[in-house]
């Protein structure tokens, strides 16, 4: 396990960090992205998805738990479990199968706090506000 902490000063830097980390991802990987509302989770995912070859606009899922995007040689899944109070275990496993697993790289936005359910995630990224446009971003690998 390795931990690194960076501070970004604007959304572009957070996107750039997402892009940098995306380069190390492999098929089937899950990236857990935690933090309070407005901390930059979707911004981070946008940078990562772009780097993986997604050209469609990356927006927050609102009417479903996630979006899937065609990327270069893979599909990028983007889930937002903000409203999912029962956690992943409360979801229909068949629904999650559409988003996680072989042939996909999945980014899961998770409310700040507990995340034991996704213990198999390749990366855990936790964002926090540090002032106006500054964000502290902790990345845990492995
Ligand atoms: P979340 O998905 O965590 O709710 P979003 O990525 O949707 O957060 O929104 C983050 C907001 O904060 C955006 O409006 C973005 O432009 C702004 N912002 C300001 N500074 C930063 C930063 N350093 N990193 C990421 N977002 C930032
Ligand atoms: Mg979001």
mmCIF file of N, CA and C in Angstrom, residues 73-141:
data_model
loop_
_atom_site.group_PDB
_atom_site.id
_atom_site.type_symbol
_atom_site.label_atom_id
_atom_site.label_comp_id
_atom_site.label_asym_id
_atom_site.label_seq_id
_atom_site.Cartn_x
_atom_site.Cartn_y
_atom_site.Cartn_z
ATOM 1 N N UNK A 73 -10.153 1.160 -26.330
ATOM 2 C CA UNK A 73 -9.953 -0.244 -25.989
ATOM 3 C C UNK A 73 -10.631 -0.684 -24.711
ATOM 4 N N UNK A 74 -11.474 0.153 -24.143
ATOM 5 C CA UNK A 74 -12.181 -0.223 -22.928
ATOM 6 C C UNK A 74 -13.455 0.623 -22.808
ATOM 7 N N UNK A 75 -14.226 0.317 -21.799
ATOM 8 C CA UNK A 75 -15.382 1.145 -21.473
ATOM 9 C C UNK A 75 -15.107 1.785 -20.123
ATOM 10 N N UNK A 76 -15.362 3.068 -20.009
ATOM 11 C CA UNK A 76 -15.208 3.742 -18.721
ATOM 12 C C UNK A 76 -16.582 3.844 -18.066
ATOM 13 N N UNK A 77 -16.690 3.288 -16.870
ATOM 14 C CA UNK A 77 -17.916 3.417 -16.087
ATOM 15 C C UNK A 77 -17.732 4.503 -15.050
ATOM 16 N N UNK A 78 -18.766 5.268 -14.848
ATOM 17 C CA UNK A 78 -18.729 6.335 -13.854
ATOM 18 C C UNK A 78 -19.993 6.220 -13.002
ATOM 19 N N UNK A 79 -19.810 5.808 -11.770
ATOM 20 C CA UNK A 79 -20.955 5.654 -10.873
ATOM 21 C C UNK A 79 -20.931 6.745 -9.811
ATOM 22 N N UNK A 80 -22.115 7.173 -9.408
ATOM 23 C CA UNK A 80 -22.214 8.119 -8.298
ATOM 24 C C UNK A 80 -23.212 7.550 -7.305
ATOM 25 N N UNK A 81 -22.687 7.147 -6.147
ATOM 26 C CA UNK A 81 -23.534 6.461 -5.166
ATOM 27 C C UNK A 81 -24.030 7.409 -4.080
ATOM 28 N N UNK A 82 -24.037 8.687 -4.419
ATOM 29 C CA UNK A 82 -24.437 9.713 -3.450
ATOM 30 C C UNK A 82 -25.779 9.420 -2.796
ATOM 31 N N UNK A 83 -26.738 9.004 -3.611
ATOM 32 C CA UNK A 83 -28.094 8.779 -3.076
ATOM 33 C C UNK A 83 -28.325 7.344 -2.613
ATOM 34 N N UNK A 84 -27.299 6.539 -2.710
ATOM 35 C CA UNK A 84 -27.477 5.118 -2.430
ATOM 36 C C UNK A 84 -27.198 4.854 -0.946
ATOM 37 N N UNK A 85 -28.184 5.142 -0.129
ATOM 38 C CA UNK A 85 -27.968 5.120 1.316
ATOM 39 C C UNK A 85 -27.635 3.730 1.854
ATOM 40 N N UNK A 86 -28.125 2.692 1.180
ATOM 41 C CA UNK A 86 -27.861 1.341 1.663
ATOM 42 C C UNK A 86 -26.498 0.811 1.242
ATOM 43 N N UNK A 87 -25.736 1.610 0.501
ATOM 44 C CA UNK A 87 -24.429 1.147 0.028
ATOM 45 C C UNK A 87 -24.575 0.190 -1.139
ATOM 46 N N UNK A 88 -23.450 -0.281 -1.611
ATOM 47 C CA UNK A 88 -23.449 -1.155 -2.782
ATOM 48 C C UNK A 88 -24.203 -2.453 -2.541
ATOM 49 N N UNK A 89 -24.141 -2.954 -1.315
ATOM 50 C CA UNK A 89 -24.758 -4.244 -0.998
ATOM 51 C C UNK A 89 -26.268 -4.215 -1.218
ATOM 52 N N UNK A 90 -26.859 -3.013 -1.128
ATOM 53 C CA UNK A 90 -28.307 -2.889 -1.293
ATOM 54 C C UNK A 90 -28.716 -2.887 -2.771
ATOM 55 N N UNK A 91 -27.728 -2.797 -3.657
ATOM 56 C CA UNK A 91 -28.037 -2.746 -5.082
ATOM 57 C C UNK A 91 -28.221 -4.131 -5.677
ATOM 58 N N UNK A 92 -28.973 -4.190 -6.733
ATOM 59 C CA UNK A 92 -29.132 -5.416 -7.501
ATOM 60 C C UNK A 92 -27.773 -5.759 -8.119
ATOM 61 N N UNK A 93 -27.205 -6.943 -7.813
ATOM 62 C CA UNK A 93 -25.886 -7.295 -8.354
ATOM 63 C C UNK A 93 -25.861 -7.230 -9.890
ATOM 64 N N UNK A 94 -26.974 -7.554 -10.502
ATOM 65 C CA UNK A 94 -27.035 -7.523 -11.967
ATOM 66 C C UNK A 94 -26.844 -6.104 -12.497
ATOM 67 N N UNK A 95 -27.323 -5.149 -11.736
ATOM 68 C CA UNK A 95 -27.168 -3.746 -12.137
ATOM 69 C C UNK A 95 -25.689 -3.354 -12.107
ATOM 70 N N UNK A 96 -25.022 -3.763 -11.048
ATOM 71 C CA UNK A 96 -23.601 -3.417 -10.931
ATOM 72 C C UNK A 96 -22.759 -4.114 -11.988
ATOM 73 N N UNK A 97 -23.172 -5.309 -12.374
ATOM 74 C CA UNK A 97 -22.433 -6.038 -13.411
ATOM 75 C C UNK A 97 -22.325 -5.247 -14.703
ATOM 76 N N UNK A 98 -23.296 -4.383 -14.942
ATOM 77 C CA UNK A 98 -23.239 -3.555 -16.145
ATOM 78 C C UNK A 98 -22.097 -2.542 -16.088
ATOM 79 N N UNK A 99 -21.641 -2.264 -14.886
ATOM 80 C CA UNK A 99 -20.670 -1.179 -14.712
ATOM 81 C C UNK A 99 -19.274 -1.645 -14.305
ATOM 82 N N UNK A 100 -19.207 -2.765 -13.567
ATOM 83 C CA UNK A 100 -17.928 -3.213 -13.023
ATOM 84 C C UNK A 100 -17.500 -4.514 -13.680
ATOM 85 N N UNK A 101 -16.201 -4.750 -13.737
ATOM 86 C CA UNK A 101 -15.725 -6.048 -14.198
ATOM 87 C C UNK A 101 -14.919 -5.969 -15.476
ATOM 88 N N UNK A 102 -14.691 -7.133 -16.105
ATOM 89 C CA UNK A 102 -13.844 -7.196 -17.296
ATOM 90 C C UNK A 102 -14.359 -6.281 -18.408
ATOM 91 N N UNK A 103 -13.426 -5.696 -19.113
ATOM 92 C CA UNK A 103 -13.801 -4.831 -20.230
ATOM 93 C C UNK A 103 -14.151 -3.425 -19.812
ATOM 94 N N UNK A 104 -14.021 -3.176 -18.507
ATOM 95 C CA UNK A 104 -14.365 -1.842 -18.011
ATOM 96 C C UNK A 104 -13.323 -1.331 -17.014
ATOM 97 N N UNK A 105 -13.202 -0.038 -16.959
ATOM 98 C CA UNK A 105 -12.476 0.624 -15.879
ATOM 99 C C UNK A 105 -13.510 1.513 -15.202
ATOM 100 N N UNK A 106 -13.698 1.306 -13.913
ATOM 101 C CA UNK A 106 -14.818 1.951 -13.228
ATOM 102 C C UNK A 106 -14.357 2.977 -12.204
ATOM 103 N N UNK A 107 -14.984 4.132 -12.215
ATOM 104 C CA UNK A 107 -14.776 5.174 -11.217
ATOM 105 C C UNK A 107 -16.058 5.282 -10.405
ATOM 106 N N UNK A 108 -15.928 5.151 -9.102
ATOM 107 C CA UNK A 108 -17.105 5.155 -8.238
ATOM 108 C C UNK A 108 -17.026 6.332 -7.279
ATOM 109 N N UNK A 109 -17.909 7.310 -7.467
ATOM 110 C CA UNK A 109 -17.988 8.430 -6.524
ATOM 111 C C UNK A 109 -18.781 7.969 -5.318
ATOM 112 N N UNK A 110 -18.230 8.272 -4.184
ATOM 113 C CA UNK A 110 -18.768 7.767 -2.925
ATOM 114 C C UNK A 110 -18.857 8.937 -1.952
ATOM 115 N N UNK A 111 -19.902 9.024 -1.174
ATOM 116 C CA UNK A 111 -19.955 10.111 -0.198
ATOM 117 C C UNK A 111 -18.787 10.004 0.774
ATOM 118 N N UNK A 112 -18.390 11.091 1.369
ATOM 119 C CA UNK A 112 -17.300 11.070 2.346
ATOM 120 C C UNK A 112 -17.629 10.068 3.440
ATOM 121 N N UNK A 113 -16.643 9.332 3.871
ATOM 122 C CA UNK A 113 -16.871 8.395 4.966
ATOM 123 C C UNK A 113 -16.546 6.969 4.596
ATOM 124 N N UNK A 114 -17.270 6.048 5.159
ATOM 125 C CA UNK A 114 -16.941 4.630 5.065
ATOM 126 C C UNK A 114 -16.959 4.095 3.640
ATOM 127 N N UNK A 115 -16.042 3.196 3.343
ATOM 128 C CA UNK A 115 -15.991 2.643 1.995
ATOM 129 C C UNK A 115 -15.522 1.201 1.997
ATOM 130 N N UNK A 116 -15.734 0.502 3.087
ATOM 131 C CA UNK A 116 -15.216 -0.855 3.238
ATOM 132 C C UNK A 116 -15.700 -1.787 2.130
ATOM 133 N N UNK A 117 -16.862 -1.497 1.584
ATOM 134 C CA UNK A 117 -17.426 -2.406 0.584
ATOM 135 C C UNK A 117 -16.587 -2.539 -0.675
ATOM 136 N N UNK A 118 -15.873 -1.491 -1.011
ATOM 137 C CA UNK A 118 -15.060 -1.553 -2.230
ATOM 138 C C UNK A 118 -13.594 -1.742 -1.885
ATOM 139 N N UNK A 119 -13.335 -2.706 -1.025
ATOM 140 C CA UNK A 119 -11.972 -2.918 -0.542
ATOM 141 C C UNK A 119 -11.055 -3.423 -1.652
ATOM 142 N N UNK A 120 -11.638 -3.890 -2.764
ATOM 143 C CA UNK A 120 -10.798 -4.395 -3.858
ATOM 144 C C UNK A 120 -10.390 -3.297 -4.829
ATOM 145 N N UNK A 121 -10.724 -2.059 -4.521
ATOM 146 C CA UNK A 121 -10.393 -0.967 -5.439
ATOM 147 C C UNK A 121 -8.879 -0.850 -5.635
ATOM 148 N N UNK A 122 -8.444 -0.599 -6.866
ATOM 149 C CA UNK A 122 -7.009 -0.412 -7.157
ATOM 150 C C UNK A 122 -6.504 0.891 -6.541
ATOM 151 N N UNK A 123 -7.337 1.936 -6.617
ATOM 152 C CA UNK A 123 -6.979 3.238 -6.070
ATOM 153 C C UNK A 123 -8.137 3.764 -5.254
ATOM 154 N N UNK A 124 -7.799 4.419 -4.143
ATOM 155 C CA UNK A 124 -8.797 5.166 -3.377
ATOM 156 C C UNK A 124 -8.346 6.601 -3.351
ATOM 157 N N UNK A 125 -9.185 7.468 -3.850
ATOM 158 C CA UNK A 125 -8.849 8.888 -3.949
ATOM 159 C C UNK A 125 -9.811 9.635 -3.035
ATOM 160 N N UNK A 126 -9.259 10.437 -2.130
ATOM 161 C CA UNK A 126 -10.105 11.195 -1.208
ATOM 162 C C UNK A 126 -9.804 12.682 -1.355
ATOM 163 N N UNK A 127 -10.843 13.444 -1.672
ATOM 164 C CA UNK A 127 -10.671 14.888 -1.890
ATOM 165 C C UNK A 127 -11.288 15.667 -0.735
ATOM 166 N N UNK A 128 -10.654 16.800 -0.420
ATOM 167 C CA UNK A 128 -11.194 17.664 0.628
ATOM 168 C C UNK A 128 -10.947 19.124 0.290
ATOM 169 N N UNK A 129 -11.880 19.970 0.654
ATOM 170 C CA UNK A 129 -11.732 21.413 0.474
ATOM 171 C C UNK A 129 -10.620 21.945 1.382
ATOM 172 N N UNK A 130 -9.812 22.846 0.839
ATOM 173 C CA UNK A 130 -8.802 23.529 1.657
ATOM 174 C C UNK A 130 -8.904 25.020 1.391
ATOM 175 N N UNK A 131 -9.926 25.667 1.324
ATOM 176 C CA UNK A 131 -9.948 27.066 0.896
ATOM 177 C C UNK A 131 -10.618 27.140 -0.456
ATOM 178 N N UNK A 132 -10.779 28.339 -0.995
ATOM 179 C CA UNK A 132 -11.593 28.589 -2.195
ATOM 180 C C UNK A 132 -11.453 27.519 -3.278
ATOM 181 N N UNK A 133 -10.335 27.533 -3.992
ATOM 182 C CA UNK A 133 -10.166 26.593 -5.104
ATOM 183 C C UNK A 133 -9.106 25.540 -4.813
ATOM 184 N N UNK A 134 -8.672 25.484 -3.615
ATOM 185 C CA UNK A 134 -7.641 24.492 -3.282
ATOM 186 C C UNK A 134 -8.296 23.218 -2.764
ATOM 187 N N UNK A 135 -7.729 22.100 -3.192
ATOM 188 C CA UNK A 135 -8.225 20.801 -2.739
ATOM 189 C C UNK A 135 -7.044 19.941 -2.328
ATOM 190 N N UNK A 136 -7.217 19.247 -1.227
ATOM 191 C CA UNK A 136 -6.218 18.273 -0.780
ATOM 192 C C UNK A 136 -6.668 16.922 -1.305
ATOM 193 N N UNK A 137 -5.792 16.228 -1.992
ATOM 194 C CA UNK A 137 -6.167 14.954 -2.612
ATOM 195 C C UNK A 137 -5.219 13.858 -2.152
ATOM 196 N N UNK A 138 -5.792 12.883 -1.490
ATOM 197 C CA UNK A 138 -5.010 11.749 -0.991
ATOM 198 C C UNK A 138 -5.264 10.547 -1.902
ATOM 199 N N UNK A 139 -4.185 9.917 -2.330
ATOM 200 C CA UNK A 139 -4.314 8.754 -3.211
ATOM 201 C C UNK A 139 -3.690 7.544 -2.519
ATOM 202 N N UNK A 140 -4.490 6.513 -2.321
ATOM 203 C CA UNK A 140 -3.995 5.279 -1.711
ATOM 204 C C UNK A 140 -4.025 4.176 -2.773
ATOM 205 N N UNK A 141 -2.877 3.563 -2.972
ATOM 206 C CA UNK A 141 -2.751 2.488 -3.970
ATOM 207 C C UNK A 141 -2.655 1.136 -3.295
#
